[in-house]
mmCIF file of C-alpha atoms in Angstrom:
data_model
loop_
_atom_site.group_PDB
_atom_site.id
_atom_site.type_symbol
_atom_site.label_atom_id
_atom_site.label_comp_id
_atom_site.label_asym_id
_atom_site.label_seq_id
_atom_site.Cartn_x
_atom_site.Cartn_y
_atom_site.Cartn_z
ATOM 1 C CA ILE C 1 5.688 -29.782 52.276
ATOM 2 C CA ASP C 2 4.971 -33.354 51.295
ATOM 3 C CA SER C 3 1.235 -33.209 51.650
ATOM 4 C CA SER C 4 -1.720 -31.050 53.024
ATOM 5 C CA PRO C 5 -5.398 -31.428 53.413
ATOM 6 C CA ASN C 6 -7.090 -31.339 50.017
ATOM 7 C CA PHE C 7 -10.677 -29.871 50.552
ATOM 8 C CA PRO C 8 -12.476 -29.229 47.305
ATOM 9 C CA GLY C 9 -13.233 -25.475 47.372
ATOM 10 C CA GLY C 10 -10.191 -24.882 49.857
ATOM 11 C CA MET C 11 -10.311 -23.885 53.420
ATOM 12 C CA VAL C 12 -9.650 -20.597 54.978
ATOM 13 C CA GLY C 13 -8.143 -19.853 58.557
ATOM 14 C CA ARG C 14 -10.564 -17.927 60.728
ATOM 15 C CA THR C 15 -8.689 -17.705 64.071
ATOM 16 C CA VAL C 16 -5.493 -18.949 65.648
ATOM 17 C CA GLU C 17 -6.655 -19.207 69.308
ATOM 18 C CA THR C 18 -3.407 -20.523 70.730
ATOM 19 C CA LEU C 19 0.179 -20.788 69.436
ATOM 20 C CA HIS C 20 3.060 -21.908 71.735
ATOM 21 C CA TRP C 21 6.786 -22.302 70.537
ATOM 22 C CA LEU C 22 8.049 -25.103 72.849
ATOM 23 C CA ARG C 23 11.746 -25.030 71.773
ATOM 24 C CA ALA C 24 14.085 -23.361 69.144
ATOM 25 C CA VAL C 25 14.110 -24.401 65.560
ATOM 26 C CA LYS C 26 16.940 -24.152 63.096
ATOM 27 C CA PRO C 27 17.637 -24.194 59.508
ATOM 28 C CA GLY C 28 17.761 -27.806 58.397
ATOM 29 C CA ASP C 29 15.297 -29.015 60.964
ATOM 30 C CA VAL C 30 12.839 -31.410 59.594
ATOM 31 C CA TRP C 31 9.220 -30.985 60.756
ATOM 32 C CA SER C 32 6.201 -33.291 60.820
ATOM 33 C CA CYS C 33 2.719 -32.280 61.990
ATOM 34 C CA GLU C 34 0.036 -34.154 63.825
ATOM 35 C CA GLY C 35 -3.526 -32.864 63.814
ATOM 36 C CA GLU C 36 -6.807 -33.547 65.749
ATOM 37 C CA ILE C 37 -10.212 -32.326 64.743
ATOM 38 C CA THR C 38 -11.818 -31.267 68.055
ATOM 39 C CA ASP C 39 -15.024 -29.766 66.726
ATOM 40 C CA LEU C 40 -16.926 -29.741 63.537
ATOM 41 C CA ARG C 41 -20.152 -27.997 62.897
ATOM 42 C CA PRO C 42 -22.047 -25.855 60.351
ATOM 43 C CA ALA C 43 -21.393 -22.254 60.097
ATOM 44 C CA GLU C 44 -24.637 -20.473 61.047
ATOM 45 C CA SER C 45 -24.117 -17.358 58.874
ATOM 46 C CA ALA C 46 -22.868 -19.281 55.827
ATOM 47 C CA PRO C 47 -24.715 -22.391 55.111
ATOM 48 C CA ARG C 48 -22.211 -23.591 52.426
ATOM 49 C CA ARG C 49 -19.405 -23.582 55.013
ATOM 50 C CA GLY C 50 -18.422 -25.570 57.991
ATOM 51 C CA ILE C 51 -16.318 -24.586 60.961
ATOM 52 C CA MET C 52 -13.643 -26.955 62.159
ATOM 53 C CA ARG C 53 -11.461 -26.543 65.165
ATOM 54 C CA VAL C 54 -8.076 -28.182 65.063
ATOM 55 C CA LYS C 55 -5.277 -28.976 67.594
ATOM 56 C CA SER C 56 -1.937 -29.539 65.878
ATOM 57 C CA ARG C 57 1.363 -30.294 67.232
ATOM 58 C CA THR C 58 4.606 -30.059 65.152
ATOM 59 C CA LEU C 59 7.606 -32.187 65.966
ATOM 60 C CA ASN C 60 11.190 -31.931 64.850
ATOM 61 C CA GLN C 61 13.369 -34.638 63.388
ATOM 62 C CA ASN C 62 14.005 -36.132 66.939
ATOM 63 C CA GLY C 63 10.294 -36.412 67.645
ATOM 64 C CA LYS C 64 10.453 -33.626 70.078
ATOM 65 C CA PRO C 65 7.409 -31.070 69.971
ATOM 66 C CA VAL C 66 8.422 -27.556 68.728
ATOM 67 C CA LEU C 67 5.033 -25.939 68.252
ATOM 68 C CA GLU C 68 1.494 -26.451 69.515
ATOM 69 C CA MET C 69 -1.525 -24.574 68.017
ATOM 70 C CA GLU C 70 -5.325 -24.491 68.215
ATOM 71 C CA ALA C 71 -6.986 -22.969 65.198
ATOM 72 C CA VAL C 72 -10.540 -22.433 63.856
ATOM 73 C CA ILE C 73 -10.940 -22.898 59.965
ATOM 74 C CA PHE C 74 -13.812 -22.451 57.572
ATOM 75 C CA ILE C 75 -14.212 -25.350 55.262
ATOM 76 C CA PRO C 76 -16.698 -26.089 52.429
ATOM 77 C CA ARG C 77 -19.732 -28.253 53.267
ATOM 78 C CA LYS C 78 -21.019 -30.978 50.954
ATOM 79 C CA SER C 79 -24.405 -30.125 49.354
ATOM 80 C CA ALA C 80 -27.223 -32.069 50.709
#
């Protein structure tokens, strides 16, 4: 892993809603990941956290999609 999101306070996965393997992967494959934030809102039950919905797509070294996933993640909120 060359990089990942760096949220102060970290982030915690809440739910993986969909996960689809689109093609086989092999040792030695090189992956890259694209992500899109599709929803961002305060968590009603925890005022110091937010809820982020993310769609991600993982590509192999040939640019072919190998995995698509939608997840919901708890993230820390900035204080007002």
